[in-house]
């Protein structure tokens, strides 16, 4: 049997050899998504200053504080969308994004409680849940990451809506609306917190069965 010409042999070897995939281009830390996250952190102290002007009773500044909170909250939705759409997900963003979220909502809740407009128990319940979920993330991080659920996203939206209702200089007649929104936010906060705990325990147990540790 005659041997294949060298060119044909080379072509056959090339077809049989695994294709060399190009190495993925590293995502720069300083990108649009992370800049949006950082802008949220920058807006937090500006929001706090605006909230406390005139001991929190200046309607113009309360409106400004509400606007700053709304803009900062919008960046939370926007930076995640930009990161996913354009492949700009980075380790820095994974850490900075939840920190920025908690800094914003925490500052708003604590500020409202300091002004006597929101019970401290509400702020404490939400703070304990958020801190607890953060600790759970570190507890299971070696076994995997628990993705955000629809309930978690609904919780975030409910918290934002409730905080905006409390920030706006509305008449006393709007109090039932405020209470209803904050009550919904509290229920979702507790329920999703329990759900996250259950999923974290299951993930850790599954991971330990796989690793045998």
Short mmCIF file of N, CA, C and O in Angstrom, two decimals, residues 16-94:
data_model
loop_
_atom_site.label_atom_id
_atom_site.label_comp_id
_atom_site.label_asym_id
_atom_site.label_seq_id
_atom_site.Cartn_x
_atom_site.Cartn_y
_atom_site.Cartn_z
N UNK A 16 -7.18 15.43 13.05
CA UNK A 16 -7.30 14.58 14.23
C UNK A 16 -6.89 15.29 15.50
O UNK A 16 -7.35 14.96 16.59
N UNK A 17 -5.98 16.24 15.40
CA UNK A 17 -5.48 16.94 16.58
C UNK A 17 -6.58 17.83 17.15
O UNK A 17 -7.38 18.39 16.42
N UNK A 18 -6.63 17.94 18.47
CA UNK A 18 -7.64 18.82 19.08
C UNK A 18 -7.41 20.27 18.69
O UNK A 18 -6.28 20.73 18.58
N UNK A 19 -8.51 20.95 18.45
CA UNK A 19 -8.40 22.36 18.05
C UNK A 19 -7.86 23.19 19.20
O UNK A 19 -8.23 22.99 20.35
N UNK A 20 -7.00 24.08 18.86
CA UNK A 20 -6.43 24.98 19.85
C UNK A 20 -7.38 26.17 20.05
O UNK A 20 -7.51 27.02 19.17
N UNK A 21 -8.05 26.19 21.20
CA UNK A 21 -8.97 27.29 21.48
C UNK A 21 -8.19 28.51 21.94
O UNK A 21 -7.25 28.38 22.74
N UNK A 22 -8.56 29.67 21.46
CA UNK A 22 -7.86 30.87 21.92
C UNK A 22 -8.13 31.13 23.39
O UNK A 22 -9.24 30.87 23.89
N UNK A 23 -7.13 31.56 24.10
CA UNK A 23 -7.31 31.86 25.52
C UNK A 23 -8.25 33.05 25.67
O UNK A 23 -8.17 34.03 24.92
N UNK A 24 -9.18 32.95 26.65
CA UNK A 24 -10.12 34.07 26.84
C UNK A 24 -9.39 35.34 27.26
O UNK A 24 -8.43 35.31 28.02
N UNK A 25 -9.85 36.43 26.71
CA UNK A 25 -9.25 37.72 27.06
C UNK A 25 -9.62 38.09 28.48
O UNK A 25 -10.81 38.05 28.84
N UNK A 26 -8.65 38.40 29.33
CA UNK A 26 -8.98 38.74 30.71
C UNK A 26 -9.85 40.00 30.78
O UNK A 26 -9.65 40.94 30.01
N UNK A 27 -10.81 39.96 31.67
CA UNK A 27 -11.71 41.11 31.83
C UNK A 27 -11.04 42.14 32.74
O UNK A 27 -10.64 41.81 33.86
N UNK A 28 -10.91 43.38 32.29
CA UNK A 28 -10.27 44.39 33.14
C UNK A 28 -11.14 44.72 34.35
O UNK A 28 -12.38 44.75 34.25
N UNK A 29 -10.51 44.91 35.47
CA UNK A 29 -11.25 45.25 36.69
C UNK A 29 -11.96 46.60 36.54
O UNK A 29 -13.11 46.77 36.98
N UNK A 30 -11.29 47.53 35.90
CA UNK A 30 -11.88 48.85 35.69
C UNK A 30 -12.72 48.81 34.41
O UNK A 30 -12.24 49.10 33.33
N UNK A 31 -13.98 48.42 34.57
CA UNK A 31 -14.88 48.38 33.43
C UNK A 31 -16.18 49.10 33.78
O UNK A 31 -16.37 49.56 34.91
N UNK A 32 -17.08 49.19 32.81
CA UNK A 32 -18.31 49.97 32.99
C UNK A 32 -19.15 49.43 34.15
O UNK A 32 -19.67 50.19 34.98
N UNK A 33 -19.28 48.11 34.22
CA UNK A 33 -20.12 47.51 35.27
C UNK A 33 -19.57 47.83 36.65
O UNK A 33 -20.32 48.21 37.57
N UNK A 34 -18.26 47.69 36.83
CA UNK A 34 -17.66 47.97 38.14
C UNK A 34 -17.68 49.46 38.46
O UNK A 34 -17.78 49.85 39.64
N UNK A 35 -17.58 50.30 37.44
CA UNK A 35 -17.68 51.74 37.68
C UNK A 35 -19.09 52.11 38.17
O UNK A 35 -19.25 52.99 39.03
N UNK A 36 -20.10 51.44 37.64
CA UNK A 36 -21.46 51.67 38.13
C UNK A 36 -21.60 51.24 39.59
O UNK A 36 -22.26 51.91 40.39
N UNK A 37 -20.97 50.12 39.92
CA UNK A 37 -20.99 49.65 41.31
C UNK A 37 -20.30 50.66 42.23
O UNK A 37 -20.81 50.99 43.31
N UNK A 38 -19.14 51.15 41.79
CA UNK A 38 -18.41 52.13 42.59
C UNK A 38 -19.20 53.44 42.73
O UNK A 38 -19.16 54.08 43.78
N UNK A 39 -19.94 53.80 41.68
CA UNK A 39 -20.74 55.03 41.76
C UNK A 39 -21.82 54.89 42.83
O UNK A 39 -22.17 55.86 43.49
N UNK A 40 -22.32 53.66 43.02
CA UNK A 40 -23.32 53.44 44.06
C UNK A 40 -22.71 53.66 45.44
O UNK A 40 -23.35 54.23 46.32
N UNK A 41 -21.49 53.20 45.60
CA UNK A 41 -20.80 53.42 46.88
C UNK A 41 -20.55 54.91 47.13
O UNK A 41 -20.67 55.40 48.25
N UNK A 42 -20.20 55.64 46.06
CA UNK A 42 -19.96 57.08 46.19
C UNK A 42 -21.24 57.82 46.55
O UNK A 42 -21.21 58.80 47.31
N UNK A 43 -22.37 57.36 46.04
CA UNK A 43 -23.64 58.03 46.30
C UNK A 43 -24.14 57.83 47.72
O UNK A 43 -24.96 58.63 48.21
N UNK A 44 -23.66 56.79 48.41
CA UNK A 44 -24.15 56.51 49.77
C UNK A 44 -23.90 57.67 50.72
O UNK A 44 -24.84 58.15 51.38
N UNK A 45 -22.66 58.18 50.87
CA UNK A 45 -22.47 59.31 51.79
C UNK A 45 -23.21 60.57 51.35
O UNK A 45 -23.68 61.34 52.20
N UNK A 46 -23.33 60.79 50.05
CA UNK A 46 -24.08 61.95 49.56
C UNK A 46 -25.55 61.82 49.95
O UNK A 46 -26.19 62.80 50.36
N UNK A 47 -26.08 60.62 49.85
CA UNK A 47 -27.47 60.37 50.25
C UNK A 47 -27.66 60.63 51.74
O UNK A 47 -28.64 61.26 52.15
N UNK A 48 -26.73 60.16 52.55
CA UNK A 48 -26.84 60.34 54.01
C UNK A 48 -26.82 61.83 54.37
O UNK A 48 -27.62 62.28 55.21
N UNK A 49 -25.93 62.58 53.75
CA UNK A 49 -25.86 64.03 54.03
C UNK A 49 -27.18 64.70 53.66
O UNK A 49 -27.73 65.48 54.44
N UNK A 50 -27.70 64.38 52.49
CA UNK A 50 -28.96 64.98 52.06
C UNK A 50 -30.11 64.60 52.99
O UNK A 50 -31.00 65.41 53.27
N UNK A 51 -30.09 63.38 53.49
CA UNK A 51 -31.17 62.91 54.36
C UNK A 51 -31.22 63.66 55.67
O UNK A 51 -32.31 63.92 56.20
N UNK A 52 -30.06 64.06 56.19
CA UNK A 52 -30.02 64.67 57.52
C UNK A 52 -30.00 66.19 57.51
O UNK A 52 -29.95 66.82 58.57
N UNK A 53 -30.04 66.80 56.34
CA UNK A 53 -30.12 68.26 56.28
C UNK A 53 -31.43 68.71 56.92
O UNK A 53 -32.50 68.17 56.62
N UNK A 54 -31.31 69.71 57.81
CA UNK A 54 -32.51 70.20 58.50
C UNK A 54 -33.13 69.15 59.40
O UNK A 54 -34.36 69.11 59.56
N UNK A 55 -32.28 68.31 60.00
CA UNK A 55 -32.75 67.22 60.87
C UNK A 55 -33.74 66.30 60.16
O UNK A 55 -34.62 65.68 60.78
N UNK A 56 -33.61 66.20 58.85
CA UNK A 56 -34.45 65.30 58.09
C UNK A 56 -35.83 65.82 57.78
O UNK A 56 -36.66 65.10 57.23
N UNK A 57 -36.10 67.10 58.11
CA UNK A 57 -37.45 67.65 57.92
C UNK A 57 -37.54 68.64 56.77
O UNK A 57 -38.62 69.17 56.51
N UNK A 58 -36.42 68.89 56.11
CA UNK A 58 -36.44 69.79 54.96
C UNK A 58 -36.97 69.02 53.74
O UNK A 58 -36.32 68.08 53.26
N UNK A 59 -38.13 69.40 53.26
CA UNK A 59 -38.78 68.63 52.19
C UNK A 59 -37.96 68.62 50.90
O UNK A 59 -37.94 67.60 50.20
N UNK A 60 -37.32 69.74 50.61
CA UNK A 60 -36.51 69.78 49.38
C UNK A 60 -35.36 68.79 49.45
O UNK A 60 -35.12 68.02 48.51
N UNK A 61 -34.68 68.78 50.59
CA UNK A 61 -33.56 67.87 50.74
C UNK A 61 -34.01 66.42 50.88
O UNK A 61 -33.29 65.50 50.47
N UNK A 62 -35.21 66.21 51.43
CA UNK A 62 -35.71 64.84 51.48
C UNK A 62 -35.98 64.32 50.06
O UNK A 62 -35.73 63.16 49.75
N UNK A 63 -36.48 65.22 49.21
CA UNK A 63 -36.72 64.84 47.82
C UNK A 63 -35.39 64.54 47.12
O UNK A 63 -35.28 63.60 46.33
N UNK A 64 -34.36 65.36 47.43
CA UNK A 64 -33.03 65.12 46.85
C UNK A 64 -32.47 63.79 47.34
O UNK A 64 -31.92 63.00 46.55
N UNK A 65 -32.63 63.52 48.64
CA UNK A 65 -32.15 62.25 49.20
C UNK A 65 -32.86 61.07 48.54
O UNK A 65 -32.23 60.06 48.21
N UNK A 66 -34.16 61.22 48.33
CA UNK A 66 -34.93 60.16 47.66
C UNK A 66 -34.42 59.94 46.24
O UNK A 66 -34.28 58.79 45.79
N UNK A 67 -34.14 61.04 45.53
CA UNK A 67 -33.62 60.93 44.18
C UNK A 67 -32.27 60.24 44.14
O UNK A 67 -32.03 59.38 43.27
N UNK A 68 -31.40 60.57 45.08
CA UNK A 68 -30.08 59.92 45.14
C UNK A 68 -30.22 58.43 45.43
O UNK A 68 -29.51 57.61 44.83
N UNK A 69 -31.14 58.10 46.33
CA UNK A 69 -31.36 56.69 46.65
C UNK A 69 -31.89 55.95 45.44
O UNK A 69 -31.47 54.82 45.15
N UNK A 70 -32.82 56.57 44.72
CA UNK A 70 -33.41 55.93 43.53
C UNK A 70 -32.36 55.72 42.44
O UNK A 70 -32.31 54.66 41.80
N UNK A 71 -31.51 56.73 42.23
CA UNK A 71 -30.46 56.61 41.21
C UNK A 71 -29.48 55.50 41.59
O UNK A 71 -29.09 54.67 40.76
N UNK A 72 -29.08 55.48 42.87
CA UNK A 72 -28.15 54.45 43.32
C UNK A 72 -28.76 53.06 43.19
O UNK A 72 -28.09 52.10 42.79
N UNK A 73 -30.05 52.95 43.50
CA UNK A 73 -30.73 51.65 43.37
C UNK A 73 -30.80 51.22 41.92
O UNK A 73 -30.69 50.02 41.60
N UNK A 74 -30.98 52.17 41.02
CA UNK A 74 -31.04 51.85 39.59
C UNK A 74 -29.71 51.30 39.09
O UNK A 74 -29.67 50.42 38.22
N UNK A 75 -28.59 51.80 39.64
CA UNK A 75 -27.29 51.29 39.22
C UNK A 75 -27.12 49.83 39.62
O UNK A 75 -26.37 49.09 38.97
N UNK A 76 -27.83 49.39 40.67
CA UNK A 76 -27.76 48.00 41.08
C UNK A 76 -28.31 47.09 39.99
O UNK A 76 -27.77 46.02 39.70
N UNK A 77 -29.41 47.50 39.37
CA UNK A 77 -29.98 46.71 38.29
C UNK A 77 -29.14 46.83 37.02
O UNK A 77 -28.96 45.85 36.29
N UNK A 78 -28.61 48.02 36.79
CA UNK A 78 -27.89 48.29 35.54
C UNK A 78 -26.53 47.61 35.50
O UNK A 78 -26.15 47.04 34.46
N UNK A 79 -25.79 47.65 36.62
CA UNK A 79 -24.44 47.07 36.57
C UNK A 79 -24.48 45.56 36.35
O UNK A 79 -23.65 45.00 35.62
N UNK A 80 -25.47 44.89 36.94
CA UNK A 80 -25.58 43.45 36.72
C UNK A 80 -25.93 43.12 35.28
O UNK A 80 -25.37 42.19 34.69
N UNK A 81 -26.84 43.90 34.69
CA UNK A 81 -27.22 43.69 33.30
C UNK A 81 -26.04 43.92 32.36
O UNK A 81 -25.80 43.13 31.44
N UNK A 82 -25.31 44.99 32.58
CA UNK A 82 -24.15 45.30 31.74
C UNK A 82 -23.09 44.21 31.87
O UNK A 82 -22.50 43.77 30.86
N UNK A 83 -22.84 43.76 33.10
CA UNK A 83 -21.81 42.74 33.31
C UNK A 83 -22.15 41.45 32.60
O UNK A 83 -21.29 40.81 31.98
N UNK A 84 -23.42 41.04 32.66
CA UNK A 84 -23.82 39.78 32.00
C UNK A 84 -23.85 39.92 30.48
O UNK A 84 -23.40 39.02 29.76
N UNK A 85 -24.39 41.02 30.00
CA UNK A 85 -24.54 41.20 28.54
C UNK A 85 -23.20 41.31 27.82
O UNK A 85 -23.02 40.77 26.72
N UNK A 86 -22.26 42.02 28.44
CA UNK A 86 -20.99 42.27 27.76
C UNK A 86 -19.82 41.46 28.35
O UNK A 86 -18.66 41.74 28.04
N UNK A 87 -20.13 40.48 29.17
CA UNK A 87 -19.08 39.61 29.70
C UNK A 87 -18.07 40.35 30.57
O UNK A 87 -16.86 40.12 30.44
N UNK A 88 -18.56 41.22 31.43
CA UNK A 88 -17.67 42.03 32.27
C UNK A 88 -17.70 41.59 33.73
O UNK A 88 -17.49 42.39 34.64
N UNK A 89 -17.98 40.31 33.95
CA UNK A 89 -18.05 39.78 35.31
C UNK A 89 -16.63 39.58 35.85
O UNK A 89 -15.80 38.93 35.20
N UNK A 90 -16.35 40.15 37.01
CA UNK A 90 -15.02 40.04 37.62
C UNK A 90 -15.17 39.66 39.09
O UNK A 90 -16.22 39.81 39.69
N UNK A 91 -14.08 39.16 39.67
CA UNK A 91 -14.09 38.83 41.10
C UNK A 91 -14.34 40.09 41.94
O UNK A 91 -15.04 40.04 42.96
N UNK A 92 -13.77 41.21 41.49
CA UNK A 92 -14.00 42.46 42.21
C UNK A 92 -15.48 42.81 42.23
O UNK A 92 -16.04 43.20 43.25
N UNK A 93 -16.12 42.66 41.08
CA UNK A 93 -17.54 42.98 40.99
C UNK A 93 -18.39 42.07 41.87
O UNK A 93 -19.35 42.53 42.49
N UNK A 94 -18.03 40.78 41.93
CA UNK A 94 -18.78 39.84 42.77
C UNK A 94 -18.72 40.23 44.24
O UNK A 94 -19.67 39.98 45.00
#
